[in-house]
XYZ file of C-alpha atoms in Angstrom:
576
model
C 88.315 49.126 -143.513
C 85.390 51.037 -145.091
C 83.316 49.950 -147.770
C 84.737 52.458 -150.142
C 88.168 51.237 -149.800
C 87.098 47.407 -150.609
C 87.358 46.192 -154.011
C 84.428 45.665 -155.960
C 83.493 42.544 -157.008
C 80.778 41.012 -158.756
C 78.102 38.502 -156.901
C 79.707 35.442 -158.398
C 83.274 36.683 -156.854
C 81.880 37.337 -153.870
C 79.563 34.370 -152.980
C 82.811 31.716 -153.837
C 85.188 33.769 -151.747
C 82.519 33.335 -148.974
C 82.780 29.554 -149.494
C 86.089 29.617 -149.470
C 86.142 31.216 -146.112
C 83.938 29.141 -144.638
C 86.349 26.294 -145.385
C 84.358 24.676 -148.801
C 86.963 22.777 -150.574
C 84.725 20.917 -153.390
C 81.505 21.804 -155.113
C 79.827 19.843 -157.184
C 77.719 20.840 -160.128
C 75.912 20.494 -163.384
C 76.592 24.421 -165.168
C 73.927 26.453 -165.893
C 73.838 29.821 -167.624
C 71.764 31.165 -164.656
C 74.707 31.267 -162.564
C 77.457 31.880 -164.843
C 79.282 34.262 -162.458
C 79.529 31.419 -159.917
C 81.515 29.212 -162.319
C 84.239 31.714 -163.727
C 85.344 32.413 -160.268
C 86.009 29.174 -158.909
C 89.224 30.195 -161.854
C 90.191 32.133 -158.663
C 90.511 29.556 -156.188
C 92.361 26.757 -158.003
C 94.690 26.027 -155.167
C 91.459 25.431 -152.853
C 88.234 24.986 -154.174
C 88.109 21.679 -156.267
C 84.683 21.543 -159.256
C 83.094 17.993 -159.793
C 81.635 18.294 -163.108
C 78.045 15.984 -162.657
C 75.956 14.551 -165.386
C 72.459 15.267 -163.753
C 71.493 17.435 -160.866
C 70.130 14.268 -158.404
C 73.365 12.373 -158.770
C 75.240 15.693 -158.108
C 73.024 17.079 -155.573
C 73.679 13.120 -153.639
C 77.485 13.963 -153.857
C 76.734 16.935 -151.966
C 74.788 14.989 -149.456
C 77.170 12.314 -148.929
C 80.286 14.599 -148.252
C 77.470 16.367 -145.431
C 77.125 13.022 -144.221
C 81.412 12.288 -144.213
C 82.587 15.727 -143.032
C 79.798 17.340 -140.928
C 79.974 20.011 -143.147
C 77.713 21.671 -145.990
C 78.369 19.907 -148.935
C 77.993 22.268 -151.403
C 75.810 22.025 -154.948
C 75.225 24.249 -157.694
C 72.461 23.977 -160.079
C 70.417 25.674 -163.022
C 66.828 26.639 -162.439
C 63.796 25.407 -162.935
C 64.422 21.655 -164.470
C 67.785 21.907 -163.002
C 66.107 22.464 -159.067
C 63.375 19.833 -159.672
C 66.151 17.426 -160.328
C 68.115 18.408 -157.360
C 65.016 18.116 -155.034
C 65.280 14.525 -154.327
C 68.463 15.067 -152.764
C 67.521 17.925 -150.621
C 64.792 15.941 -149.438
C 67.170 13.585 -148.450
C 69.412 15.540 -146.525
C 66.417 16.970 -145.224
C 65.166 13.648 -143.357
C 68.625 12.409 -143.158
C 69.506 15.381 -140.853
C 72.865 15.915 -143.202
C 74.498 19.794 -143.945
C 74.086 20.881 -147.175
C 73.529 23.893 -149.008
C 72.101 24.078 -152.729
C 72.632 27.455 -154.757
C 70.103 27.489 -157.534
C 70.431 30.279 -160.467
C 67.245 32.250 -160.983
C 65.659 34.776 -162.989
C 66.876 38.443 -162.794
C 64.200 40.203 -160.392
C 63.451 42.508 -163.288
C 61.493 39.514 -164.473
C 60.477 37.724 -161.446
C 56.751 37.272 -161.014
C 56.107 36.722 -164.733
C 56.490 32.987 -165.594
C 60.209 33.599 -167.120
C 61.708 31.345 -168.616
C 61.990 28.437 -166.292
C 61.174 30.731 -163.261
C 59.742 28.840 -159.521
C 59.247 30.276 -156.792
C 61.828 28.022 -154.247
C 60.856 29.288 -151.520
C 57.302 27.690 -152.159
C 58.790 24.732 -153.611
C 61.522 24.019 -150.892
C 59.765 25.106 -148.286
C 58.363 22.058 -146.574
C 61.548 19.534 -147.108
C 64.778 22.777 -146.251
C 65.209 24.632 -142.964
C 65.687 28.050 -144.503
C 65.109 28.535 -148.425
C 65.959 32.461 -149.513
C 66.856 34.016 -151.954
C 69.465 37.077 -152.400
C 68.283 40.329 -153.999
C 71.020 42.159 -153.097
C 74.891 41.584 -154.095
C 75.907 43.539 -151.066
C 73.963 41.024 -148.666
C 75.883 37.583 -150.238
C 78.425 37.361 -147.490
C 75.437 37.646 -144.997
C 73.481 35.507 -146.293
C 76.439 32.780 -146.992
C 77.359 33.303 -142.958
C 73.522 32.059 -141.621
C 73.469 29.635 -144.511
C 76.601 27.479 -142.916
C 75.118 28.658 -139.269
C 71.733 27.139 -140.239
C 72.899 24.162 -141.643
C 74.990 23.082 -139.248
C 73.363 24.046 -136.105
C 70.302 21.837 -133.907
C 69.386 19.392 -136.122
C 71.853 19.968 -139.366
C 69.929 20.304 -142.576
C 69.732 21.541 -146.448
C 69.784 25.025 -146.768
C 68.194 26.254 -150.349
C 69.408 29.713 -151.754
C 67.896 31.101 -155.285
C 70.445 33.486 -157.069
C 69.131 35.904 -159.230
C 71.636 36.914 -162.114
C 71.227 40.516 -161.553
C 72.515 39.687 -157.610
C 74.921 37.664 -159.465
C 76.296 39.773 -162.262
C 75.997 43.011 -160.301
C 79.291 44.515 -158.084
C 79.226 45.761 -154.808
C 82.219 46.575 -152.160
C 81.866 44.563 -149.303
C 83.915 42.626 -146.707
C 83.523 38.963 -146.336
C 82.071 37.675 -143.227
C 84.272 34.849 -141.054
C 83.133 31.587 -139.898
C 81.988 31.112 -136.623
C 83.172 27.824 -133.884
C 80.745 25.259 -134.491
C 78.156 25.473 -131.381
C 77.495 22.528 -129.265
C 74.859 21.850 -126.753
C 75.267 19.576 -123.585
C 73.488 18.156 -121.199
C 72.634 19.789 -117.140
C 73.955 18.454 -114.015
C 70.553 17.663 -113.275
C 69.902 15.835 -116.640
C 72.868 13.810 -116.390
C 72.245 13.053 -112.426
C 68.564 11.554 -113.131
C 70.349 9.581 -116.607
C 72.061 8.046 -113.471
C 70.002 7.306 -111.633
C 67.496 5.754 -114.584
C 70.204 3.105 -115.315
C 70.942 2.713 -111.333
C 66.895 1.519 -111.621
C 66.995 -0.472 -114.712
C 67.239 -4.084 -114.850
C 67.454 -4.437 -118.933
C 68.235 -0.846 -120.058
C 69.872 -0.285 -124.291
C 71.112 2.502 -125.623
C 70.220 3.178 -129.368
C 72.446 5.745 -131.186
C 71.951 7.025 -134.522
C 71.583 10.489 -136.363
C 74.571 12.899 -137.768
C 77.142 15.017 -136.321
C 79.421 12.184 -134.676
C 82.550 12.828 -134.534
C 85.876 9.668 -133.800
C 86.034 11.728 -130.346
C 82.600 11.510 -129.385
C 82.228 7.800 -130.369
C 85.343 6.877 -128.655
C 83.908 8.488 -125.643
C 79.863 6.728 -126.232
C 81.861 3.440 -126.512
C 83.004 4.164 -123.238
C 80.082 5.080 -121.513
C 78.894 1.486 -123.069
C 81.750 -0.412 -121.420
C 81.458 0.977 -118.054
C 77.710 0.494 -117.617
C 77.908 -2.778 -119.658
C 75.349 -1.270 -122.247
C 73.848 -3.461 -124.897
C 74.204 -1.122 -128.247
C 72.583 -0.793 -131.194
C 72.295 1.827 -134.085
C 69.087 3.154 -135.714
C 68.078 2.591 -139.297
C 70.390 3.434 -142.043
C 72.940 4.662 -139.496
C 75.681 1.997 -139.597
C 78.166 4.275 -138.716
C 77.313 5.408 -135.422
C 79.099 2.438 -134.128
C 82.183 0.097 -134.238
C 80.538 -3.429 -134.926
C 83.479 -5.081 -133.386
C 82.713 -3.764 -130.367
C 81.957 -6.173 -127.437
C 78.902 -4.200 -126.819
C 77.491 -3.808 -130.334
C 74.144 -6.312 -130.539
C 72.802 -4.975 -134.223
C 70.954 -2.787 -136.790
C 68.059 -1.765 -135.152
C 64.915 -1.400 -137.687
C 63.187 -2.619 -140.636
C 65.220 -6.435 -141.123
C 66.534 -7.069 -137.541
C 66.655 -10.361 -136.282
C 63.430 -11.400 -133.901
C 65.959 -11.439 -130.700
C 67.023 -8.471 -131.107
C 63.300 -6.899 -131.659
C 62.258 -9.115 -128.340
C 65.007 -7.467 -126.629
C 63.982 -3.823 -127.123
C 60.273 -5.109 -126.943
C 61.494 -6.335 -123.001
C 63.857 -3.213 -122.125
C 63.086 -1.352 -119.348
C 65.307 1.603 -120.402
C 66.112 3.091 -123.771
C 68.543 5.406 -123.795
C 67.851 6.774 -127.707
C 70.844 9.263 -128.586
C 70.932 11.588 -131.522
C 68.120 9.846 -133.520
C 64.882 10.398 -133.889
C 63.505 7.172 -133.722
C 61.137 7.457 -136.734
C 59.068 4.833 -138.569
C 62.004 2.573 -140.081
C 63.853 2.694 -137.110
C 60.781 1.541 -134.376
C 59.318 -0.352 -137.421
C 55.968 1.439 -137.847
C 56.295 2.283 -134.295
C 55.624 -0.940 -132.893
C 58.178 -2.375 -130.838
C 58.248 1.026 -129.003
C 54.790 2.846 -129.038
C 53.542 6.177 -129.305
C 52.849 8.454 -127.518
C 54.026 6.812 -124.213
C 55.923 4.243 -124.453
C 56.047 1.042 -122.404
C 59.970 1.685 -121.588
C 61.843 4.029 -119.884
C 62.329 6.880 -122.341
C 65.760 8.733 -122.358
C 65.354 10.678 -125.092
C 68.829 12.885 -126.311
C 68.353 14.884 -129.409
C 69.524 18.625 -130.657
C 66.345 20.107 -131.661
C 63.912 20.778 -128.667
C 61.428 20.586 -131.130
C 61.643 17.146 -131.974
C 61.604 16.102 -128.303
C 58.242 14.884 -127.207
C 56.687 15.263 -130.578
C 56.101 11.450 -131.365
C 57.360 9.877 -128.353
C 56.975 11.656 -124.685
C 60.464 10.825 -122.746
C 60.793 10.684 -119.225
C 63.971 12.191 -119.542
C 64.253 14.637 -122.611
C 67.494 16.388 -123.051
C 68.236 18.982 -125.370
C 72.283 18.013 -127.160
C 73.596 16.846 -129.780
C 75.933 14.156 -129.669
C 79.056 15.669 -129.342
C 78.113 17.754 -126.562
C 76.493 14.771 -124.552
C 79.285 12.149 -125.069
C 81.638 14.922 -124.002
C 79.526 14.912 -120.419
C 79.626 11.311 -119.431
C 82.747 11.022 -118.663
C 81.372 12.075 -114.837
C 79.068 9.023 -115.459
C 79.684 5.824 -114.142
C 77.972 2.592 -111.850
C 78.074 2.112 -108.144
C 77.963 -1.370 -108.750
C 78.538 -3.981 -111.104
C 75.723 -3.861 -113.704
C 73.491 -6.643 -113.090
C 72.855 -7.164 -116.889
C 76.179 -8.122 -118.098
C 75.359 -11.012 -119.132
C 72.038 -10.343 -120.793
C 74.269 -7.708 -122.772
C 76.666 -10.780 -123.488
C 73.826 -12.863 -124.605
C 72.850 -10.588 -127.032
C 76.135 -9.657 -128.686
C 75.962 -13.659 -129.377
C 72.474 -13.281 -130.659
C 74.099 -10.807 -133.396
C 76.837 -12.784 -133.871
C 74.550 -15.619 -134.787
C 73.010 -13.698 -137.512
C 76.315 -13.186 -139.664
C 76.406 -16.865 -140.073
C 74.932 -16.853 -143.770
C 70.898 -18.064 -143.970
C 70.125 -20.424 -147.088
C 69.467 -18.948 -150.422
C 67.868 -20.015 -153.478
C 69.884 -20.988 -156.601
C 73.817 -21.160 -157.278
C 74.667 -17.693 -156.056
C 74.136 -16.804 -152.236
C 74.130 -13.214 -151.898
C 74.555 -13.875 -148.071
C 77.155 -15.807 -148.709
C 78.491 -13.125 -151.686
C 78.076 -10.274 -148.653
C 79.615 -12.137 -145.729
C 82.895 -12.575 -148.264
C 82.546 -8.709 -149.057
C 82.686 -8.078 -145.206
C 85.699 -10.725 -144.801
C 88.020 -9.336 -147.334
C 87.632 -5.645 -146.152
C 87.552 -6.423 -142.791
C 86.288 -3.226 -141.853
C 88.341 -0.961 -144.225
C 86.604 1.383 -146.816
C 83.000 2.539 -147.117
C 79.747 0.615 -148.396
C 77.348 2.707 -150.270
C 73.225 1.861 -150.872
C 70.752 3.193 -152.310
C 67.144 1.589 -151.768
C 65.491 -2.048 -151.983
C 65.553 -5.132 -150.416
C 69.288 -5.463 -151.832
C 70.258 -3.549 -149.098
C 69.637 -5.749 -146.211
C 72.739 -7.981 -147.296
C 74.348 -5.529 -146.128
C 72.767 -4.410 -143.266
C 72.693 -7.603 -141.891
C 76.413 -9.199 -143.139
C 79.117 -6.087 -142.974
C 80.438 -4.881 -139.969
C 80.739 -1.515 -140.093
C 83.773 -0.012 -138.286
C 82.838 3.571 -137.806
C 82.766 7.037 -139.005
C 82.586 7.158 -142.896
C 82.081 3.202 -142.924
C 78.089 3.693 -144.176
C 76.748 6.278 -146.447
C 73.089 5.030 -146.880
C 70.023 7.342 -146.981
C 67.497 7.196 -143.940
C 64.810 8.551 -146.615
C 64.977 5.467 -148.334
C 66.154 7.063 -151.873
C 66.935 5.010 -155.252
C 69.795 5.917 -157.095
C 71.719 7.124 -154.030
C 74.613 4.036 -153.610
C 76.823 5.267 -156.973
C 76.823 9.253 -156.243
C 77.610 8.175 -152.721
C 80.538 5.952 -153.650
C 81.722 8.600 -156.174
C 81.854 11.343 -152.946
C 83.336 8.755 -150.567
C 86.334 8.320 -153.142
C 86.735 11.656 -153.348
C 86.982 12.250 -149.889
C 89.019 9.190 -148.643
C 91.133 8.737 -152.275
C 93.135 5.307 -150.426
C 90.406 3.669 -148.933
C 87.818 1.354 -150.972
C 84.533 2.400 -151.757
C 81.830 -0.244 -152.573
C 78.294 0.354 -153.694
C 75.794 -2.022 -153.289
C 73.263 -1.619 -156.234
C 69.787 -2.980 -157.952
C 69.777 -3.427 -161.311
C 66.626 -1.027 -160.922
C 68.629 1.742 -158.526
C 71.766 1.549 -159.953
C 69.927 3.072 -163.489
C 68.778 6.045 -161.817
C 72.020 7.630 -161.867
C 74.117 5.341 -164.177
C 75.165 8.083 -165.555
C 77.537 9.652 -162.650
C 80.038 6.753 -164.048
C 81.069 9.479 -166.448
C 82.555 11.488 -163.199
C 84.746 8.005 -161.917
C 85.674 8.372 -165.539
C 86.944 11.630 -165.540
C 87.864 11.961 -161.957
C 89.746 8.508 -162.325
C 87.978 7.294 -159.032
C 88.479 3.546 -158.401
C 84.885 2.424 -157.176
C 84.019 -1.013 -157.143
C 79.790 -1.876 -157.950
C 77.963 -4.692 -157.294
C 75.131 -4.831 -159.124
C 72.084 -7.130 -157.682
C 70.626 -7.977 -160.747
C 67.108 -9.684 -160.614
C 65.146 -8.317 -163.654
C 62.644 -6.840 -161.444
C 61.758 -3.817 -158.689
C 61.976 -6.269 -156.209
C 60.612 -4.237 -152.938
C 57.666 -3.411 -154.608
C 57.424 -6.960 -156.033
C 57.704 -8.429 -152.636
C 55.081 -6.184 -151.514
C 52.740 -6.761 -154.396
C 52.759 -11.016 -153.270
C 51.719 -9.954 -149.395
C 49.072 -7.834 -150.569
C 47.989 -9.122 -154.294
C 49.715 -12.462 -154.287
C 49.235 -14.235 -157.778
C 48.755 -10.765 -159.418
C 52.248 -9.766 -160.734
C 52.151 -7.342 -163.353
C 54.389 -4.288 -164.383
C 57.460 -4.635 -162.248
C 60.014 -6.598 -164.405
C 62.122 -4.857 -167.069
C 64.661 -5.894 -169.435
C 68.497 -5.078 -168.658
C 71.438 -3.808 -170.637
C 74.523 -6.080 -170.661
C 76.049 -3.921 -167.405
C 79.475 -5.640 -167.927
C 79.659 -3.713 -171.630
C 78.109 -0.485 -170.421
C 80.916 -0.084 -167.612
C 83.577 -0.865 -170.282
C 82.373 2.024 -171.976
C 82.963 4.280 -169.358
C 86.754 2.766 -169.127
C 85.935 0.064 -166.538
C 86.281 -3.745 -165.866
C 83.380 -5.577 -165.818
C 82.081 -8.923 -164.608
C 79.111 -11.501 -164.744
C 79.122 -13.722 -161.437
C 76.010 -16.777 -161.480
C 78.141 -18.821 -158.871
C 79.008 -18.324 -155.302
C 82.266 -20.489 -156.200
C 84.273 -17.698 -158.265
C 82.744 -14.545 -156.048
C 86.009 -14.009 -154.516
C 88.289 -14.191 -156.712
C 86.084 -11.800 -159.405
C 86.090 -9.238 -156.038
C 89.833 -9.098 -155.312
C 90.307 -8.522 -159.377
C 87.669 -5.790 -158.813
C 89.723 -4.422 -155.658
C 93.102 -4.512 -157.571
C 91.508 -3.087 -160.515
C 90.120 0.117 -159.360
C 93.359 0.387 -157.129
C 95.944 0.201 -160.124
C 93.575 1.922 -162.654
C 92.076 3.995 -160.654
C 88.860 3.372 -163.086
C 85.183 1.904 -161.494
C 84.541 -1.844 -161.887
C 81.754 -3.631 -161.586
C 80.850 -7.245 -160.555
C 76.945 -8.312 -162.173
C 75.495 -10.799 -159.692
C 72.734 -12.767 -161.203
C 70.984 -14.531 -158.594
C 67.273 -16.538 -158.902
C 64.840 -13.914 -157.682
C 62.893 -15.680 -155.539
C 65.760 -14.896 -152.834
C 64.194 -11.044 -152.085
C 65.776 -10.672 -148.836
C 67.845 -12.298 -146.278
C 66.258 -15.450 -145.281
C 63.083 -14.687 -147.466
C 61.636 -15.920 -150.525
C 59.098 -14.436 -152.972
C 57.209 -17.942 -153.002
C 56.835 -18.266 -149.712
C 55.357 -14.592 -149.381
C 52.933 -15.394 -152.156
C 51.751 -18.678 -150.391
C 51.618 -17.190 -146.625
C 48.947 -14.451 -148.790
C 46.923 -17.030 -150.203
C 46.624 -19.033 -147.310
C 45.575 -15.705 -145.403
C 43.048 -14.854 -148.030
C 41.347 -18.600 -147.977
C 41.304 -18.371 -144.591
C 39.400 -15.427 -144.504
C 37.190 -16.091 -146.839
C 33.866 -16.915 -145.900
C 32.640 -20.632 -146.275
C 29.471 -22.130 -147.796
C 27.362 -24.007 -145.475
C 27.084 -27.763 -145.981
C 24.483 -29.200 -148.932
C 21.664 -31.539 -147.190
């Protein structure tokens, strides 16, 4: 068909039929005038295309992230410029080092005004730049479809990634004629013959190999066919930081969460391998823990190193065996992989699936309420159904540590280590999966940096349950304040709201738990709450602050620094 027999349509028109194309069936935004255009034609696509209204651009630009991070494909997110990008940032930085689709559309200034400080003009391509893998912006109505095409081809391809595109209104509000452009297959890459034959013979060699998997992408296919590959070479496994999902935790062969708050056997273990087999992640500083227990450049191990961007092979750690695919495309190749023998470390791989084991039994906590023991009866009474959402702080390692994670869409936590993240996340994950339960895992100090989003559970009627660590205090930073200025704590408590009220206000059930004794029982009433009402609820745990983390206590960190400081501290020679 030529151009002159298409219809003409305005940019707005034309950019959501795009989206539409390319298979987008939820956006979520906070309107803007900028990008007007945008918003009355989603009126056109009703039947496929659902809005979430947002209250702030972070919390709606996490949404976005999340349902990258659940469907492996661009969430989508619409914001205003200038104030209405900065806000959005923190989630494209996010996506950004959490390897997660996504593409933001930002409004802009009409280019007869660019370059003159208009009204809350930036320049994205500057400001985006360092933390997107393609920021652009469309002059040209004619060029949307083109421009939509390599934004989905971009963001999903290699290493998936944030995408940033600046709309002026003049693109926006001006017509053109011009056909859409399809979708593409998704591309995989895989492994050589040649890659896969010395893979084989690495673990024919090894005498203690482990295969860590982590980053995005996976898909139920490719981890049924990586748990596999784990049973027939007897493979200890483990998953990266933040990246829960990448395996089933009931597996036989699943040993623990590898990163900042593993358990000392398992961090002797990778300390001893003789193998790593590192799949999909990019083993970065949570993950290797400052890069200690494997070092850079060359590590002490056997490097496998499997990862979709060539670029990132060899550019902290130099593999002996660096192969270029991403995790669908490898798992889909070792099915031609298997022992000539009985591995000999079966039962080293046994041992440490009891090591992990071990560590679910709950470690002793300060005060009335355990939040081991408050976890551990999360993880029972789900028994590996729904999602668990977290933000960032020391809150977090409950459930790193307790929950066994049972897969795809089990974990939405972000790598980047980003506050306010757990209650957008939730929000998405009930969006997404409508019957299954979604729990976030809050700080009082997190859970305020995007309190807000509760207005979208309201309106949305989403049935997300919160549990809200409350301990008066930015407790990461507090804990790291007593190792490095112990005795010196200043200007990290705050005073709370009563968050039992504030959730009634936004038509939810609320809760104040002090005691480990009626935990359960306020839980299931949460559970049957959101599921009859479909309405958030949330469950206040007040706990005695000196428990900071699993096993730790703020007094004891305090009196380990003091001890260290005396110690150090020069002494006066003896009086005559």
């Amino acid at each position: 068909m030529s151009h002159s027999a298409l219809p003409s349509r305005n940019g707005g028109q034309i950019l959501i039929q795009q989206l539409r194309q390319h298979g987008a069936r939820r956006v979520f935004l906070v309107p803007g005038e900028s990008y007007l255009p945008c918003i009355d034609a989603l009126n056109e696509h009703r039947d496929a295309i659902e809005p979430i209204v947002c209250r702030q651009e972070s919390g709606a630009g996490y949404m976005a992230e999340a349902y990258g991070k659940l469907t492996n494909e661009p969430g989508i997110c619409f914001v205003t410029r200038g104030p209405g990008a900065t806000n959005a940032s923190i989630a494209v930085h996010t996506a950004y080092q959490d390897s997660t689709p996504m593409i933001l559309f930002i409004g802009q200034v009409g280019n007869d005004f660019i370059e003159r400080e208009a009204f809350q003009e930036i320049d994205y391509r500057r400001m985006f730049g360092p933390m997107a893998k393609w920021v652009a912006q469309i002059d040209d109505t004619a060029r949307i479809p083109e421009y939509i095409a390599r934004a989905y081809s971009v963001a999903t391809s290699g290493r998936p990634g944030p995408v940033v595109l600046a709309l002026p209104e003049d693109t926006l509000w001006g017509e053109a004629c011009v056909a859409d452009v399809a979708p593409r297959p998704r591309l995989h890459s895989y492994p050589s013959q040649q890659q896969l034959s010395e893979l084989h013979q690495h673990l024919e060699r090894a005498e203690r190999p482990f295969l860590l998997l982590g980053g995005s992408g996976w898909t139920e296919q490719a981890q049924r066919e990586i748990a596999g590959f784990a049973d027939r070479y007897a493979l200890p496994v483990g998953v990266a930081w933040r990246r829960l999902e990448c395996f089933d935790h009931r597996h036989e062969n699943f040993v623990g969460h590898v990163g900042n708050g593993m358990h000392q056997a398992l961090r002797e273990r990778l300390k001893a391998s003789d193998l790593i087999i590192a799949l999909g992640t990019r083993l970065g500083e949570p993950t290797t823990e400052g890069y200690s227990w494997i070092e850079s450049p060359v590590p002490s191990q056997t490097l496998v190193h499997v990862y979709p961007d060539p670029e990132e092979l060899g550019h902290v750690y130099r593999p002996d065996l660096a192969i270029n695919a991403d995790v669908v495309g490898f798992s889909a190749s070792l099915a031609t992989l298997a022992p000539t023998r009985p591995p000999a470390w079966q039962q080293e791989t046994t041992a440490a699936r009891q090591a992990y084991l071990d560590t679910l039994t709950p470690l002793e906590a300060p005060g009335p309420l355990s939040l081991d023991r408050v976890t551990k009866t999360v993880d029972r009474m789900l028994d590996g159904h729904g999602c668990i959402t977290v933000g960032a702080g020391n809150y977090a390692l409950y459930a790193h540590r307790y929950i066994r994670f049972g897969g795809l869409g089990s974990s939405l936590a972000p790598t980047v280590g980003a506050m306010g993240y757990g209650l957008p996340a939730a929000i998405s994950s009930k969006l997404e999966y409508p019957q299954r339960p979604a729990v976030c895992f809050a700080g009082d100090g997190c859970f305020q940096m995007n309190l807000q989003e509760l207005g979208v559970a309201l309106q949305y009627r989403l049935g997300i349950v919160i549990l809200l660590f409350n301990n008066g205090m930015w407790g990461t930073i507090r804990a790291h304040q007593e190792h490095d200025f112990p005795g010196r704590e200043i200007a990290l408590t705050f005073t709370n709201p009563e968050f039992d009220s504030l959730i009634r206000a936004y038509g939810g059930q609320g809760e104040i738990v002090e005691d480990d004794a009626v935990f359960e029982a306020a839980f299931a009433r949460a559970l049957t709450f959101t599921e009859q009402n479909h309405l958030p609820a949330l469950i206040e745990l007040r706990y005695d602050a000196d428990g900071i983390a699993p096993g730790e206590r703020l007094s004891a960190i305090r009196a380990a620094a003091l001890e260290r400081r005396d110690s150090a501290m020069p002494q006066e020679p003896p009086h005559d």
